[in-house]
Amino acid sequence: MLKKILNNKPLIGLIIFSIIVSIINPRFLSFMNILNVLRQTSVNSIIAIGMTLVILTAGIDLSVGSILAISGAFCAGMIAFGFNPIISIILALGAGFLFGMFNGLLVSKGKLQPFIVTLVTMTLLRGATLVFTDGKPIPVRNGGIIFDNIGEGYFLNIPIPIYIMVLLFISGYFFLTHTKFGRYIYAIGGNEEATKLSGINTDKVKIMVYGISGLLSALAGIIITSRLWSAQPTAGSGYELDAIAAVVLGGTSLSGGVGRITGTALGAIIIGVLGNALNLLDVSSYYQMMIKALVILAAVLMDRKSK
């Protein structure tokens, strides 16, 4: 067990970094700050779970941030228009799932590169969000107990988004390791042609995988909308990079077929801790962008070196 921990370079790096930051700023390891880190990490984690499934199939999804934004805007818009909040949440989740499936359809049936497909839908949906919101926030009033608490509520003094994150990580772990569909995802990433010849409908699997990614992005959008009490037209901008960084830092190969959901959880925490620590150390947001980019580069280099 100890040997496995010592061989886990991202985990060792996280521990060393946390010790250094806690010495510089003792507030870093306070209970409230840890909760704050987990709460901030929850949105990226939820998106990263879907991204893990996509990358395991040797794909990529650059549209997650735009799906987050437009789903949150749909939900806020429907509530503002007088729809029942629960129905609004369900419809927004459904919209995210359909957007994701559209990506999967173009990738699988259209035989297009995932990078190009999701780059196009990223731009398209970001534009659609700006049109839908007219470039202005959509405030949410009278969202009801479920909507108000999904992003802002607490249970036993722990933010509800943390519970959602943990539940989804557990579900994702069992989904990938204890279901046929999970094994199909690994098989496609390992060798799609061989998987297809074995009788597995690879197109269907990939469409569902992108659909799940869209669904989880929509859920993240609803959580952010609930927390801010409004839908922001620029919400989710750059989130795709954080999600990809979390997945790759967690050991999932960009070539597909290799990776674990537990690794993604660690990667998401590393990204969250890094951002929080830099804020506590009063590092400029401009430098934070540069540091985050270097972390992503390091993650990709580690992925290449492991091959």
Short mmCIF file of C-alpha atoms in Angstrom, two decimals:
data_model
loop_
_atom_site.label_atom_id
_atom_site.label_comp_id
_atom_site.label_asym_id
_atom_site.label_seq_id
_atom_site.Cartn_x
_atom_site.Cartn_y
_atom_site.Cartn_z
CA MET A 1 0.00 0.00 0.00
CA LEU A 2 2.80 2.40 1.00
CA LYS A 3 4.72 1.53 -2.16
CA LYS A 4 1.68 2.31 -4.30
CA ILE A 5 1.29 5.69 -2.61
CA LEU A 6 4.98 6.52 -3.08
CA ASN A 7 4.72 5.63 -6.78
CA ASN A 8 1.77 7.99 -7.20
CA LYS A 9 3.68 11.10 -8.27
CA PRO A 10 0.63 13.43 -8.51
CA LEU A 11 -0.42 12.47 -4.97
CA ILE A 12 3.09 12.98 -3.58
CA GLY A 13 3.28 16.32 -5.39
CA LEU A 14 -0.08 17.37 -3.91
CA ILE A 15 1.03 16.46 -0.37
CA ILE A 16 4.35 18.30 -0.68
CA PHE A 17 2.69 21.36 -2.22
CA SER A 18 0.01 21.40 0.51
CA ILE A 19 2.65 21.23 3.26
CA ILE A 20 4.62 24.11 1.75
CA VAL A 21 1.53 26.32 1.31
CA SER A 22 0.25 25.51 4.85
CA ILE A 23 3.61 26.63 6.29
CA ILE A 24 3.40 29.92 4.35
CA ASN A 25 -0.29 30.43 5.14
CA PRO A 26 -1.71 28.39 8.07
CA ARG A 27 -5.29 29.16 6.93
CA PHE A 28 -4.78 26.76 4.02
CA LEU A 29 -5.45 23.64 6.11
CA SER A 30 -8.33 25.10 8.11
CA PHE A 31 -11.60 23.16 7.98
CA MET A 32 -13.46 26.02 6.33
CA ASN A 33 -10.84 26.42 3.63
CA ILE A 34 -10.81 22.69 2.90
CA LEU A 35 -14.59 22.83 2.48
CA ASN A 36 -14.15 25.85 0.24
CA VAL A 37 -11.61 23.96 -1.92
CA LEU A 38 -13.93 20.96 -2.23
CA ARG A 39 -16.86 23.18 -3.08
CA GLN A 40 -14.88 25.01 -5.76
CA THR A 41 -13.59 21.67 -7.04
CA SER A 42 -17.04 20.11 -7.26
CA VAL A 43 -18.07 21.77 -10.54
CA ASN A 44 -14.82 20.90 -12.31
CA SER A 45 -15.01 17.37 -10.88
CA ILE A 46 -18.51 16.80 -12.23
CA ILE A 47 -17.43 17.94 -15.71
CA ALA A 48 -14.19 15.92 -15.45
CA ILE A 49 -16.12 12.70 -14.78
CA GLY A 50 -17.83 13.02 -18.15
CA MET A 51 -14.53 14.08 -19.75
CA THR A 52 -12.90 10.93 -18.37
CA LEU A 53 -15.40 8.74 -20.21
CA VAL A 54 -14.84 10.67 -23.44
CA ILE A 55 -11.04 10.56 -23.23
CA LEU A 56 -11.12 6.85 -22.41
CA THR A 57 -12.68 6.33 -25.85
CA ALA A 58 -9.74 8.30 -27.33
CA GLY A 59 -11.97 11.35 -27.83
CA ILE A 60 -12.07 14.88 -26.46
CA ASP A 61 -14.90 17.26 -25.57
CA LEU A 62 -14.15 20.96 -25.86
CA SER A 63 -17.83 21.93 -25.68
CA VAL A 64 -18.37 21.19 -21.97
CA GLY A 65 -18.05 24.84 -20.89
CA SER A 66 -20.51 26.02 -23.54
CA ILE A 67 -22.99 23.25 -22.67
CA LEU A 68 -22.67 24.33 -19.03
CA ALA A 69 -23.47 27.94 -19.97
CA ILE A 70 -26.43 27.29 -22.26
CA SER A 71 -27.99 24.68 -19.94
CA GLY A 72 -27.74 27.05 -17.00
CA ALA A 73 -29.26 29.82 -19.12
CA PHE A 74 -32.10 27.53 -20.24
CA CYS A 75 -32.86 26.59 -16.65
CA ALA A 76 -32.80 30.19 -15.40
CA GLY A 77 -34.81 31.39 -18.39
CA MET A 78 -37.54 28.80 -17.87
CA ILE A 79 -37.82 29.57 -14.15
CA ALA A 80 -37.97 33.30 -14.92
CA PHE A 81 -40.70 32.59 -17.48
CA GLY A 82 -42.77 30.82 -14.83
CA PHE A 83 -41.95 27.14 -15.36
CA ASN A 84 -41.85 24.81 -12.37
CA PRO A 85 -38.20 24.78 -11.12
CA ILE A 86 -38.01 20.97 -11.04
CA ILE A 87 -39.30 20.72 -14.62
CA SER A 88 -36.85 23.45 -15.61
CA ILE A 89 -33.96 21.47 -14.11
CA ILE A 90 -35.04 18.27 -15.88
CA LEU A 91 -35.41 20.04 -19.24
CA ALA A 92 -32.02 21.73 -18.85
CA LEU A 93 -30.40 18.38 -18.05
CA GLY A 94 -32.14 16.87 -21.07
CA ALA A 95 -30.85 19.69 -23.27
CA GLY A 96 -27.29 19.06 -22.09
CA PHE A 97 -27.67 15.35 -22.80
CA LEU A 98 -28.97 16.04 -26.31
CA PHE A 99 -26.14 18.48 -27.06
CA GLY A 100 -23.68 15.83 -25.96
CA MET A 101 -25.37 13.16 -28.05
CA PHE A 102 -25.19 15.49 -31.05
CA ASN A 103 -21.42 15.61 -30.56
CA GLY A 104 -21.30 11.83 -30.31
CA LEU A 105 -23.43 11.44 -33.43
CA LEU A 106 -21.08 13.59 -35.50
CA VAL A 107 -18.04 11.76 -34.13
CA SER A 108 -19.39 8.23 -34.57
CA LYS A 109 -21.71 8.38 -37.56
CA GLY A 110 -20.10 11.37 -39.29
CA LYS A 111 -16.59 9.94 -38.76
CA LEU A 112 -15.33 13.42 -37.83
CA GLN A 113 -12.47 14.19 -35.47
CA PRO A 114 -13.73 14.81 -31.90
CA PHE A 115 -11.49 17.88 -31.60
CA ILE A 116 -13.07 19.55 -34.65
CA VAL A 117 -16.64 18.53 -33.78
CA THR A 118 -16.52 19.78 -30.21
CA LEU A 119 -14.60 22.92 -31.17
CA VAL A 120 -17.44 23.78 -33.56
CA THR A 121 -20.18 23.02 -31.01
CA MET A 122 -18.23 24.93 -28.35
CA THR A 123 -18.32 28.05 -30.51
CA LEU A 124 -21.87 27.46 -31.72
CA LEU A 125 -23.34 26.96 -28.25
CA ARG A 126 -21.39 29.87 -26.78
CA GLY A 127 -22.90 32.09 -29.45
CA ALA A 128 -26.35 30.61 -28.83
CA THR A 129 -25.98 31.38 -25.11
CA LEU A 130 -25.14 35.01 -25.84
CA VAL A 131 -28.15 35.25 -28.16
CA PHE A 132 -30.48 33.59 -25.63
CA THR A 133 -29.33 35.83 -22.77
CA ASP A 134 -28.79 38.91 -24.94
CA GLY A 135 -25.36 39.03 -23.33
CA LYS A 136 -26.88 39.78 -19.91
CA PRO A 137 -27.26 37.68 -16.73
CA ILE A 138 -30.66 36.06 -16.19
CA PRO A 139 -31.59 36.48 -12.50
CA VAL A 140 -33.42 33.64 -10.76
CA ARG A 141 -36.04 34.45 -8.15
CA ASN A 142 -38.37 31.98 -6.45
CA GLY A 143 -36.31 29.01 -7.61
CA GLY A 144 -37.83 26.72 -5.01
CA ILE A 145 -36.13 24.66 -2.33
CA ILE A 146 -34.47 22.15 -4.68
CA PHE A 147 -33.03 24.69 -7.10
CA ASP A 148 -31.93 27.07 -4.34
CA ASN A 149 -30.13 24.32 -2.42
CA ILE A 150 -28.51 22.37 -5.26
CA GLY A 151 -25.73 24.94 -5.49
CA GLU A 152 -26.06 27.02 -2.34
CA GLY A 153 -27.44 24.66 0.31
CA TYR A 154 -25.77 22.78 3.17
CA PHE A 155 -26.40 19.44 4.85
CA LEU A 156 -24.65 18.75 8.16
CA ASN A 157 -22.60 21.92 7.56
CA ILE A 158 -21.20 20.52 4.31
CA PRO A 159 -22.14 22.14 0.96
CA ILE A 160 -24.52 20.02 -1.10
CA PRO A 161 -22.34 20.26 -4.28
CA ILE A 162 -19.70 18.24 -2.39
CA TYR A 163 -22.23 15.44 -1.78
CA ILE A 164 -23.18 15.50 -5.46
CA MET A 165 -19.51 15.32 -6.47
CA VAL A 166 -18.76 12.37 -4.15
CA LEU A 167 -21.90 10.51 -5.25
CA LEU A 168 -21.01 10.95 -8.92
CA PHE A 169 -17.41 9.81 -8.37
CA ILE A 170 -18.65 6.65 -6.63
CA SER A 171 -21.22 6.06 -9.38
CA GLY A 172 -18.60 6.68 -12.08
CA TYR A 173 -16.20 4.23 -10.43
CA PHE A 174 -18.77 1.43 -10.33
CA PHE A 175 -20.01 2.30 -13.81
CA LEU A 176 -16.53 1.89 -15.32
CA THR A 177 -15.40 -1.12 -13.28
CA HIS A 178 -18.58 -3.14 -12.74
CA THR A 179 -20.68 -2.78 -15.90
CA LYS A 180 -20.39 -4.10 -19.44
CA PHE A 181 -20.80 -0.59 -20.78
CA GLY A 182 -17.77 0.52 -18.76
CA ARG A 183 -15.69 -2.31 -20.23
CA TYR A 184 -16.86 -1.34 -23.71
CA ILE A 185 -15.55 2.21 -23.11
CA TYR A 186 -12.09 0.88 -22.25
CA ALA A 187 -12.19 -1.52 -25.20
CA ILE A 188 -13.01 1.26 -27.69
CA GLY A 189 -10.13 3.37 -26.42
CA GLY A 190 -7.77 0.41 -26.57
CA ASN A 191 -8.69 -0.77 -30.08
CA GLU A 192 -11.92 0.47 -31.62
CA GLU A 193 -11.70 -1.68 -34.74
CA ALA A 194 -11.21 -4.89 -32.77
CA THR A 195 -14.05 -3.90 -30.45
CA LYS A 196 -16.33 -3.36 -33.45
CA LEU A 197 -15.37 -6.74 -34.94
CA SER A 198 -16.24 -8.43 -31.65
CA GLY A 199 -19.87 -7.40 -32.17
CA ILE A 200 -20.06 -4.32 -29.94
CA ASN A 201 -21.97 -1.33 -31.29
CA THR A 202 -19.17 1.19 -30.86
CA ASP A 203 -21.20 4.04 -32.38
CA LYS A 204 -23.92 3.62 -29.76
CA VAL A 205 -21.38 3.55 -26.94
CA LYS A 206 -19.65 6.72 -28.14
CA ILE A 207 -22.95 8.58 -28.61
CA MET A 208 -23.94 7.69 -25.05
CA VAL A 209 -20.53 8.66 -23.67
CA TYR A 210 -20.73 12.13 -25.21
CA GLY A 211 -24.35 12.34 -24.04
CA ILE A 212 -23.26 11.64 -20.45
CA SER A 213 -20.55 14.29 -20.77
CA GLY A 214 -23.18 16.80 -21.89
CA LEU A 215 -25.55 15.77 -19.10
CA LEU A 216 -22.91 16.25 -16.41
CA SER A 217 -21.90 19.61 -17.92
CA ALA A 218 -25.54 20.69 -17.74
CA LEU A 219 -25.70 19.61 -14.09
CA ALA A 220 -22.59 21.69 -13.40
CA GLY A 221 -24.28 24.64 -15.11
CA ILE A 222 -27.37 24.30 -12.92
CA ILE A 223 -25.22 24.17 -9.78
CA ILE A 224 -23.39 27.37 -10.77
CA THR A 225 -26.66 29.09 -11.69
CA SER A 226 -28.14 28.13 -8.33
CA ARG A 227 -25.09 29.33 -6.44
CA LEU A 228 -25.01 32.71 -8.21
CA TRP A 229 -28.83 33.04 -8.32
CA SER A 230 -28.40 33.92 -11.96
CA ALA A 231 -27.23 32.50 -15.28
CA GLN A 232 -24.12 34.23 -16.60
CA PRO A 233 -23.66 34.32 -20.40
CA THR A 234 -19.90 33.76 -19.99
CA ALA A 235 -20.23 30.94 -17.46
CA GLY A 236 -18.00 27.93 -18.06
CA SER A 237 -15.45 29.78 -20.16
CA GLY A 238 -12.18 27.84 -20.02
CA TYR A 239 -13.66 25.01 -17.96
CA GLU A 240 -12.81 22.47 -20.66
CA LEU A 241 -9.10 23.04 -19.97
CA ASP A 242 -9.53 22.48 -16.23
CA ALA A 243 -11.47 19.29 -16.87
CA ILE A 244 -8.90 17.94 -19.34
CA ALA A 245 -6.09 18.84 -16.93
CA ALA A 246 -7.84 17.00 -14.07
CA VAL A 247 -8.33 13.89 -16.21
CA VAL A 248 -4.75 13.79 -17.54
CA LEU A 249 -3.20 14.63 -14.16
CA GLY A 250 -5.18 11.69 -12.80
CA GLY A 251 -3.42 9.30 -15.16
CA THR A 252 -5.94 8.90 -17.97
CA SER A 253 -4.17 8.61 -21.32
CA LEU A 254 -5.16 11.04 -24.07
CA SER A 255 -4.78 8.10 -26.46
CA GLY A 256 -7.65 6.33 -24.70
CA GLY A 257 -8.12 2.94 -23.06
CA VAL A 258 -6.15 3.67 -19.88
CA GLY A 259 -7.35 5.57 -16.83
CA ARG A 260 -9.38 5.52 -13.64
CA ILE A 261 -12.11 7.68 -12.20
CA THR A 262 -10.24 7.73 -8.87
CA GLY A 263 -7.31 9.32 -10.69
CA THR A 264 -9.62 12.00 -12.07
CA ALA A 265 -10.78 12.75 -8.52
CA LEU A 266 -7.16 13.29 -7.48
CA GLY A 267 -6.48 15.42 -10.56
CA ALA A 268 -9.50 17.63 -9.87
CA ILE A 269 -8.39 18.13 -6.26
CA ILE A 270 -4.88 19.09 -7.46
CA ILE A 271 -6.35 21.74 -9.78
CA GLY A 272 -8.64 23.00 -6.99
CA VAL A 273 -5.86 23.11 -4.38
CA LEU A 274 -3.54 24.89 -6.82
CA GLY A 275 -6.10 27.61 -7.54
CA ASN A 276 -6.99 28.06 -3.88
CA ALA A 277 -3.36 28.18 -2.77
CA LEU A 278 -2.47 30.78 -5.38
CA ASN A 279 -5.39 32.93 -4.22
CA LEU A 280 -4.29 32.66 -0.58
CA LEU A 281 -0.77 33.62 -1.61
CA ASP A 282 -2.16 36.68 -3.46
CA VAL A 283 -0.80 35.55 -6.81
CA SER A 284 -2.19 37.64 -9.68
CA SER A 285 -4.89 35.98 -11.77
CA TYR A 286 -2.72 36.66 -14.83
CA TYR A 287 0.09 34.56 -13.38
CA GLN A 288 -2.42 31.94 -12.27
CA MET A 289 -3.42 31.41 -15.91
CA MET A 290 0.23 30.90 -16.85
CA ILE A 291 0.84 28.48 -13.98
CA LYS A 292 -2.29 26.49 -14.84
CA ALA A 293 -1.15 26.26 -18.46
CA LEU A 294 2.24 24.93 -17.32
CA VAL A 295 0.50 22.32 -15.13
CA ILE A 296 -1.54 21.17 -18.13
CA LEU A 297 1.64 20.99 -20.23
CA ALA A 298 3.36 18.96 -17.51
CA ALA A 299 0.38 16.59 -17.39
CA VAL A 300 0.49 16.04 -21.15
CA LEU A 301 4.25 15.48 -21.04
CA MET A 302 3.80 12.90 -18.28
CA ASP A 303 1.16 11.19 -20.42
CA ARG A 304 3.56 11.06 -23.37
CA LYS A 305 6.46 9.86 -21.24
CA SER A 306 4.39 7.00 -19.79
CA LYS A 307 3.92 5.48 -23.26
#
